[in-house]
Amino acid sequence: MQTFFQYNWKVREEWYRWCEDVPAEELLRVRTGGVGGILHTLFHIVDVEWSWFRLLQGKPDIQESFDHYRSLELVRMLDATYRPEVEEFVFSWDDSMERRPFYDPQPDGSIATDAWGEVVRHVIAHQIHHMGQLSVWAREVGKKPVSANVIGKQLILPHTEKA
Amino acid sequence: MQTFFQYNWKVREEWYRWCEDVPAEELLRVRTGGVGGILHTLFHIVDVEWSWFRLLQGKPDIQESFDHYRSLELVRMLDATYRPEVEEFVFSWDDSMERRPFYDPQPDGSIATDAWGEVVRHVIAHQIHHMGQLSVWAREVGKKPVSANVIGKQLILPHTEKA
């Protein structure tokens, strides 16, 4: 579980760096699919990660709007602001939380019950899915996308022969 | 770990169904990003998942070419052929395999050592990333993409109040 978050944060940082030499109008351009733009997607990932963990913990979720975060610097700042709280949640995760119920009010007035383990996996997959969209838009910009490889990021150290 | 594979297989099946009423020329059209097309991506996901697990187990990896699988039916057939072996590997996974070393020859002649846990996460993230690309191309086709939500797929049953 934690490994996937470390992967996501590493890849996200690489996308921030990727954005550094892309003109702001390309980062803000409205595109086909997803939430419709490169910087908007990065904002959305940060916002959704934090919001889900707030909700699980019964804390109030502040609904941020991308209108207030339309620069790489502001998205990075929001991410840095949220990260300590997100990390605290992720690194306190243990298997006993997998099936803990989260009561999730639905638009139709009913209440769905989701397992926390499902919510945490949703947050992981949510970023990876949106990064796939970024990789298509990167090619539209004419720039090689950030690699999505998990392998080679030194996230898990293999046992040595002698171990 | 297994939950993510169940998620991936479920979403993959939904994409196959999504493809059923899309004209073959749209499924085969060369597109910007990724491996360059909808059906080619589905083939690639199936191929990569199977190949990695073959490699981990020291079994020979047969390099399939998309040229021989240029229809939805053929990709589904390949997936069905590979699935039992893939499932056997996934459902026999235990934590002792996380740091087992895989010796991975590199293009430059050196040998990288990857932890099995990293490879398995790579296979999971690989599909999710490529599905993100499909979601952009789906909008180009003018059809709503398959949902990437993990929540609501009944992958983990929450404890009830009484549990």
Tab-separated table of C-alpha atoms in Angstrom:
chain	number	residue	atom	x	y	z
A	1	MET	CA	0.000	0.000	0.000
A	2	GLN	CA	2.587	2.554	1.104
A	3	THR	CA	4.794	1.549	-1.838
A	4	PHE	CA	2.119	2.649	-4.298
A	5	PHE	CA	1.853	6.044	-2.608
A	6	GLN	CA	5.609	6.486	-2.713
A	7	TYR	CA	5.444	5.610	-6.401
A	8	ASN	CA	2.627	8.099	-6.974
A	9	TRP	CA	4.383	10.932	-5.148
A	10	LYS	CA	7.606	10.283	-7.039
A	11	VAL	CA	5.848	10.253	-10.407
A	12	ARG	CA	3.860	13.356	-9.456
A	13	GLU	CA	7.078	15.204	-8.623
A	14	GLU	CA	8.480	14.139	-11.994
A	15	TRP	CA	5.391	15.540	-13.707
A	16	TYR	CA	5.840	18.859	-11.851
A	17	ARG	CA	9.404	18.993	-13.145
A	18	TRP	CA	8.166	18.038	-16.636
A	19	CYS	CA	5.806	21.038	-16.476
A	20	GLU	CA	8.603	23.468	-15.632
A	21	ASP	CA	9.660	24.030	-19.225
A	22	VAL	CA	6.234	23.788	-20.818
A	23	PRO	CA	4.511	27.118	-21.590
A	24	ALA	CA	1.672	27.993	-19.181
A	25	GLU	CA	-0.837	28.158	-22.051
A	26	GLU	CA	-0.101	24.479	-22.852
A	27	LEU	CA	-0.507	23.503	-19.196
A	28	LEU	CA	-3.833	25.344	-19.056
A	29	ARG	CA	-5.138	24.425	-22.531
A	30	VAL	CA	-8.501	22.660	-22.455
A	31	ARG	CA	-8.053	19.121	-23.820
A	32	THR	CA	-10.195	16.099	-24.690
A	33	GLY	CA	-10.918	13.660	-21.848
A	34	GLY	CA	-10.467	13.553	-18.086
A	35	VAL	CA	-10.819	16.884	-16.279
A	36	GLY	CA	-9.658	18.554	-19.487
A	37	GLY	CA	-6.109	19.812	-19.006
A	38	ILE	CA	-2.615	19.078	-17.732
A	39	LEU	CA	-2.389	21.392	-14.725
A	40	HIS	CA	-6.046	20.866	-13.874
A	41	THR	CA	-5.317	17.111	-13.687
A	42	LEU	CA	-2.410	17.592	-11.288
A	43	PHE	CA	-4.583	19.840	-9.119
A	44	HIS	CA	-7.393	17.266	-9.237
A	45	ILE	CA	-5.101	14.419	-8.123
A	46	VAL	CA	-3.839	16.422	-5.136
A	47	ASP	CA	-7.334	17.518	-4.194
A	48	VAL	CA	-8.914	14.056	-4.465
A	49	GLU	CA	-6.158	12.291	-2.494
A	50	TRP	CA	-6.451	14.698	0.408
A	51	SER	CA	-10.267	14.835	0.330
A	52	TRP	CA	-10.743	11.072	0.524
A	53	PHE	CA	-8.492	10.760	3.540
A	54	ARG	CA	-10.274	13.664	5.233
A	55	LEU	CA	-13.601	11.952	4.582
A	56	LEU	CA	-12.417	8.601	5.921
A	57	GLN	CA	-11.280	10.287	9.105
A	58	GLY	CA	-14.539	12.188	9.502
A	59	LYS	CA	-12.792	15.542	9.056
A	60	PRO	CA	-14.409	18.347	7.042
A	61	ASP	CA	-13.431	18.343	3.369
A	62	ILE	CA	-12.709	21.788	1.941
A	63	GLN	CA	-13.804	21.914	-1.709
A	64	GLU	CA	-11.060	23.749	-3.548
A	65	SER	CA	-11.617	25.101	-7.052
A	66	PHE	CA	-8.986	24.925	-9.789
A	67	ASP	CA	-9.821	28.571	-10.561
A	68	HIS	CA	-7.639	29.501	-7.583
A	69	TYR	CA	-4.706	27.238	-8.553
A	70	ARG	CA	-4.011	28.006	-12.203
A	71	SER	CA	-0.206	27.925	-11.982
A	72	LEU	CA	2.339	25.167	-11.437
A	73	GLU	CA	3.624	26.982	-8.360
A	74	LEU	CA	0.179	27.136	-6.743
A	75	VAL	CA	-0.562	23.451	-7.401
A	76	ARG	CA	2.795	22.502	-5.931
A	77	MET	CA	2.067	24.683	-2.913
A	78	LEU	CA	-1.314	23.032	-2.375
A	79	ASP	CA	0.310	19.597	-2.633
A	80	ALA	CA	2.985	20.573	-0.094
A	81	THR	CA	0.309	21.892	2.253
A	82	TYR	CA	-1.741	18.706	2.107
A	83	ARG	CA	1.134	16.205	2.023
A	84	PRO	CA	1.978	15.954	5.749
A	85	GLU	CA	-1.613	15.041	6.610
A	86	VAL	CA	-1.818	12.577	3.702
A	87	GLU	CA	1.489	10.970	4.672
A	88	GLU	CA	0.393	10.635	8.271
A	89	PHE	CA	-2.663	8.713	7.127
A	90	VAL	CA	-0.790	6.514	4.645
A	91	PHE	CA	2.000	5.562	7.038
A	92	SER	CA	-0.406	4.762	9.843
A	93	TRP	CA	-2.236	2.275	7.588
A	94	ASP	CA	-2.511	-1.289	8.862
A	95	ASP	CA	-4.423	-4.329	7.652
A	96	SER	CA	-7.095	-3.973	10.323
A	97	MET	CA	-8.356	-0.896	8.430
A	98	GLU	CA	-8.993	-2.826	5.190
A	99	ARG	CA	-12.635	-3.660	5.874
A	100	ARG	CA	-13.557	-0.715	8.089
A	101	PRO	CA	-16.824	0.744	6.730
A	102	PHE	CA	-17.125	4.236	5.283
A	103	TYR	CA	-20.689	5.517	4.972
A	104	ASP	CA	-20.870	7.385	1.718
A	105	PRO	CA	-23.981	9.503	0.984
A	106	GLN	CA	-25.037	9.132	-2.655
A	107	PRO	CA	-26.589	11.764	-4.944
A	108	ASP	CA	-29.915	9.861	-4.804
A	109	GLY	CA	-30.081	10.157	-0.990
A	110	SER	CA	-29.090	6.560	-0.242
A	111	ILE	CA	-25.982	5.668	1.760
A	112	ALA	CA	-23.378	3.356	0.206
A	113	THR	CA	-20.985	1.485	2.477
A	114	ASP	CA	-17.422	1.263	1.167
A	115	ALA	CA	-14.523	-0.607	2.749
A	116	TRP	CA	-11.605	1.685	3.619
A	117	GLY	CA	-9.314	-0.672	1.684
A	118	GLU	CA	-11.356	0.012	-1.431
A	119	VAL	CA	-11.151	3.777	-0.901
A	120	VAL	CA	-7.378	3.682	-0.442
A	121	ARG	CA	-6.953	1.620	-3.629
A	122	HIS	CA	-9.271	4.043	-5.385
A	123	VAL	CA	-6.985	6.934	-4.446
A	124	ILE	CA	-3.947	5.020	-5.757
A	125	ALA	CA	-5.592	4.013	-9.047
A	126	HIS	CA	-7.100	7.494	-9.439
A	127	GLN	CA	-3.687	9.115	-9.833
A	128	ILE	CA	-2.265	6.393	-12.094
A	129	HIS	CA	-5.310	6.591	-14.370
A	130	HIS	CA	-5.036	10.370	-14.699
A	131	MET	CA	-1.278	10.136	-15.355
A	132	GLY	CA	-2.150	7.949	-18.342
A	133	GLN	CA	-4.193	10.859	-19.681
A	134	LEU	CA	-1.259	13.212	-19.103
A	135	SER	CA	0.949	10.880	-21.138
A	136	VAL	CA	-1.318	11.304	-24.192
A	137	TRP	CA	-1.510	15.087	-23.796
A	138	ALA	CA	2.284	15.240	-23.354
A	139	ARG	CA	2.648	13.821	-26.874
A	140	GLU	CA	0.200	16.456	-28.137
A	141	VAL	CA	2.542	19.073	-26.639
A	142	GLY	CA	5.394	17.290	-28.442
A	143	LYS	CA	7.263	16.350	-25.276
A	144	LYS	CA	8.106	12.847	-24.031
A	145	PRO	CA	5.892	11.951	-21.049
A	146	VAL	CA	7.193	10.996	-17.621
A	147	SER	CA	7.769	7.236	-17.368
A	148	ALA	CA	5.057	5.309	-15.526
A	149	ASN	CA	7.443	2.451	-14.701
A	150	VAL	CA	7.295	1.158	-11.148
A	151	ILE	CA	10.404	-0.941	-11.730
A	152	GLY	CA	13.713	0.827	-11.268
A	153	LYS	CA	12.480	3.404	-8.752
A	154	GLN	CA	14.126	1.625	-5.787
A	155	LEU	CA	10.781	1.397	-4.010
A	156	ILE	CA	11.435	-2.113	-2.670
A	157	LEU	CA	14.944	-3.387	-2.066
A	158	PRO	CA	15.364	-7.002	-3.193
A	159	HIS	CA	16.925	-9.555	-0.869
A	160	THR	CA	20.546	-10.150	-1.740
A	161	GLU	CA	21.792	-13.657	-2.599
A	162	LYS	CA	23.030	-14.148	0.925
A	163	ALA	CA	19.801	-13.080	2.643
B	1	MET	CA	-2.447	-7.175	-4.242
B	2	GLN	CA	-5.071	-9.627	-5.500
B	3	THR	CA	-7.739	-6.909	-5.151
B	4	PHE	CA	-5.953	-4.739	-7.689
B	5	PHE	CA	-5.824	-7.606	-10.178
B	6	GLN	CA	-9.519	-8.298	-9.694
B	7	TYR	CA	-10.115	-4.598	-10.323
B	8	ASN	CA	-7.959	-4.667	-13.450
B	9	TRP	CA	-9.648	-7.762	-14.886
B	10	LYS	CA	-13.088	-6.305	-14.204
B	11	VAL	CA	-12.214	-2.996	-15.867
B	12	ARG	CA	-10.578	-4.818	-18.784
B	13	GLU	CA	-13.752	-6.839	-19.341
B	14	GLU	CA	-15.743	-3.606	-19.285
B	15	TRP	CA	-13.443	-2.140	-21.959
B	16	TYR	CA	-13.934	-5.249	-24.117
B	17	ARG	CA	-17.691	-4.719	-23.854
B	18	TRP	CA	-17.198	-1.009	-24.580
B	19	CYS	CA	-15.376	-1.994	-27.785
B	20	GLU	CA	-18.241	-4.211	-28.991
B	21	ASP	CA	-20.219	-1.381	-30.561
B	22	VAL	CA	-17.274	0.696	-31.769
B	23	PRO	CA	-16.342	0.269	-35.455
B	24	ALA	CA	-13.179	-1.783	-36.037
B	25	GLU	CA	-11.505	1.117	-37.841
B	26	GLU	CA	-11.821	3.233	-34.674
B	27	LEU	CA	-10.385	0.424	-32.547
B	28	LEU	CA	-7.464	0.069	-34.960
B	29	ARG	CA	-6.916	3.783	-35.739
B	30	VAL	CA	-3.378	4.960	-34.937
B	31	ARG	CA	-3.593	7.579	-32.158
B	32	THR	CA	-1.269	9.952	-30.311
B	33	GLY	CA	0.498	8.534	-27.235
B	34	GLY	CA	1.001	5.128	-25.636
B	35	VAL	CA	1.242	2.199	-28.033
B	36	GLY	CA	-0.906	4.189	-30.452
B	37	GLY	CA	-4.385	2.679	-30.538
B	38	ILE	CA	-7.312	1.282	-28.545
B	39	LEU	CA	-7.158	-2.410	-29.448
B	40	HIS	CA	-3.380	-2.373	-29.570
B	41	THR	CA	-3.427	-1.105	-25.938
B	42	LEU	CA	-5.704	-3.916	-24.790
B	43	PHE	CA	-3.457	-6.451	-26.531
B	44	HIS	CA	-0.385	-4.827	-24.943
B	45	ILE	CA	-1.862	-5.014	-21.417
B	46	VAL	CA	-2.659	-8.730	-21.806
B	47	ASP	CA	0.751	-9.461	-23.293
B	48	VAL	CA	2.742	-7.546	-20.664
B	49	GLU	CA	0.865	-9.009	-17.689
B	50	TRP	CA	1.479	-12.576	-18.841
B	51	SER	CA	5.081	-11.946	-19.928
B	52	TRP	CA	6.175	-10.478	-16.587
B	53	PHE	CA	4.806	-13.420	-14.638
B	54	ARG	CA	6.473	-15.850	-17.048
B	55	LEU	CA	9.775	-14.041	-16.578
B	56	LEU	CA	9.497	-14.033	-12.779
B	57	GLN	CA	8.911	-17.771	-12.840
B	58	GLY	CA	11.831	-18.389	-15.196
B	59	LYS	CA	9.508	-19.650	-17.941
B	60	PRO	CA	10.132	-18.745	-21.592
B	61	ASP	CA	8.298	-15.608	-22.709
B	62	ILE	CA	6.706	-15.875	-26.144
B	63	GLN	CA	6.854	-12.488	-27.888
B	64	GLU	CA	3.479	-12.029	-29.536
B	65	SER	CA	2.949	-9.359	-32.184
B	66	PHE	CA	-0.214	-7.243	-32.401
B	67	ASP	CA	-0.168	-7.916	-36.156
B	68	HIS	CA	-1.694	-11.320	-35.367
B	69	TYR	CA	-4.380	-9.986	-32.987
B	70	ARG	CA	-6.049	-7.143	-34.840
B	71	SER	CA	-9.632	-7.924	-33.772
B	72	LEU	CA	-11.487	-7.679	-30.467
B	73	GLU	CA	-12.258	-11.394	-30.643
B	74	LEU	CA	-8.598	-12.357	-31.044
B	75	VAL	CA	-7.466	-10.128	-28.148
B	76	ARG	CA	-10.166	-11.583	-25.922
B	77	MET	CA	-9.078	-15.068	-26.941
B	78	LEU	CA	-5.447	-14.338	-26.101
B	79	ASP	CA	-6.515	-12.945	-22.722
B	80	ALA	CA	-8.624	-16.049	-22.004
B	81	THR	CA	-5.691	-18.276	-22.970
B	82	TYR	CA	-3.258	-16.492	-20.671
B	83	ARG	CA	-5.633	-15.847	-17.755
B	84	PRO	CA	-5.489	-19.229	-15.945
B	85	GLU	CA	-1.704	-19.041	-15.677
B	86	VAL	CA	-1.827	-15.394	-14.601
B	87	GLU	CA	-4.496	-16.129	-11.986
B	88	GLU	CA	-2.515	-19.029	-10.626
B	89	PHE	CA	0.440	-16.716	-10.074
B	90	VAL	CA	-1.616	-13.883	-8.563
B	91	PHE	CA	-3.544	-16.083	-6.160
B	92	SER	CA	-0.429	-17.878	-4.979
B	93	TRP	CA	1.177	-14.543	-4.030
B	94	ASP	CA	2.329	-14.174	-0.445
B	95	ASP	CA	4.343	-11.526	1.388
B	96	SER	CA	7.497	-13.649	1.396
B	97	MET	CA	7.746	-13.008	-2.351
B	98	GLU	CA	7.865	-9.208	-1.987
B	99	ARG	CA	11.655	-8.893	-1.872
B	100	ARG	CA	12.615	-11.939	-3.910
B	101	PRO	CA	15.174	-10.811	-6.511
B	102	PHE	CA	14.550	-10.901	-10.244
B	103	TYR	CA	17.676	-10.581	-12.378
B	104	ASP	CA	16.750	-8.408	-15.308
B	105	PRO	CA	19.229	-8.128	-18.225
B	106	GLN	CA	19.391	-4.533	-19.497
B	107	PRO	CA	19.925	-3.323	-23.090
B	108	ASP	CA	23.443	-2.140	-22.127
B	109	GLY	CA	24.476	-5.655	-21.026
B	110	SER	CA	24.302	-4.999	-17.283
B	111	ILE	CA	21.928	-6.918	-14.994
B	112	ALA	CA	19.430	-4.986	-12.866
B	113	THR	CA	17.986	-6.630	-9.762
B	114	ASP	CA	14.292	-5.946	-9.193
B	115	ALA	CA	12.210	-7.050	-6.233
B	116	TRP	CA	9.266	-9.249	-7.241
B	117	GLY	CA	6.986	-6.897	-5.287
B	118	GLU	CA	8.055	-4.068	-7.554
B	119	VAL	CA	7.388	-6.134	-10.678
B	120	VAL	CA	3.914	-7.106	-9.497
B	121	ARG	CA	3.057	-3.458	-8.733
B	122	HIS	CA	4.456	-2.522	-12.117
B	123	VAL	CA	2.035	-4.916	-13.809
B	124	ILE	CA	-0.881	-3.444	-11.837
B	125	ALA	CA	0.050	0.189	-12.544
B	126	HIS	CA	0.833	-0.654	-16.182
B	127	GLN	CA	-2.776	-1.509	-16.955
B	128	ILE	CA	-4.261	1.417	-15.007
B	129	HIS	CA	-1.926	3.854	-16.761
B	130	HIS	CA	-2.876	2.543	-20.208
B	131	MET	CA	-6.590	2.630	-19.323
B	132	GLY	CA	-6.135	6.343	-18.679
B	133	GLN	CA	-4.971	6.670	-22.276
B	134	LEU	CA	-8.012	4.712	-23.477
B	135	SER	CA	-10.245	7.160	-21.595
B	136	VAL	CA	-8.886	10.073	-23.657
B	137	TRP	CA	-9.219	8.190	-26.951
B	138	ALA	CA	-12.760	7.127	-25.998
B	139	ARG	CA	-13.737	10.809	-25.934
B	140	GLU	CA	-12.134	11.235	-29.363
B	141	VAL	CA	-14.422	8.440	-30.581
B	142	GLY	CA	-17.309	10.345	-28.963
B	143	LYS	CA	-18.168	7.590	-26.482
B	144	LYS	CA	-18.117	7.797	-22.682
B	145	PRO	CA	-15.112	5.828	-21.325
B	146	VAL	CA	-15.386	2.953	-18.868
B	147	SER	CA	-15.268	4.188	-15.266
B	148	ALA	CA	-11.920	3.767	-13.522
B	149	ASN	CA	-13.546	3.840	-10.069
B	150	VAL	CA	-12.338	1.208	-7.626
B	151	ILE	CA	-15.110	2.102	-5.202
B	152	GLY	CA	-18.450	0.432	-5.816
B	153	LYS	CA	-17.063	-2.701	-7.504
B	154	GLN	CA	-17.633	-4.879	-4.392
B	155	LEU	CA	-13.976	-5.860	-4.345
B	156	ILE	CA	-13.722	-5.704	-0.544
B	157	LEU	CA	-16.721	-6.287	1.677
B	158	PRO	CA	-16.817	-3.839	4.593
B	159	HIS	CA	-17.351	-5.121	8.115
B	160	THR	CA	-20.926	-4.685	9.206
B	161	GLU	CA	-21.765	-2.703	12.346
B	162	LYS	CA	-22.070	-5.916	14.330
B	163	ALA	CA	-18.771	-7.439	13.173
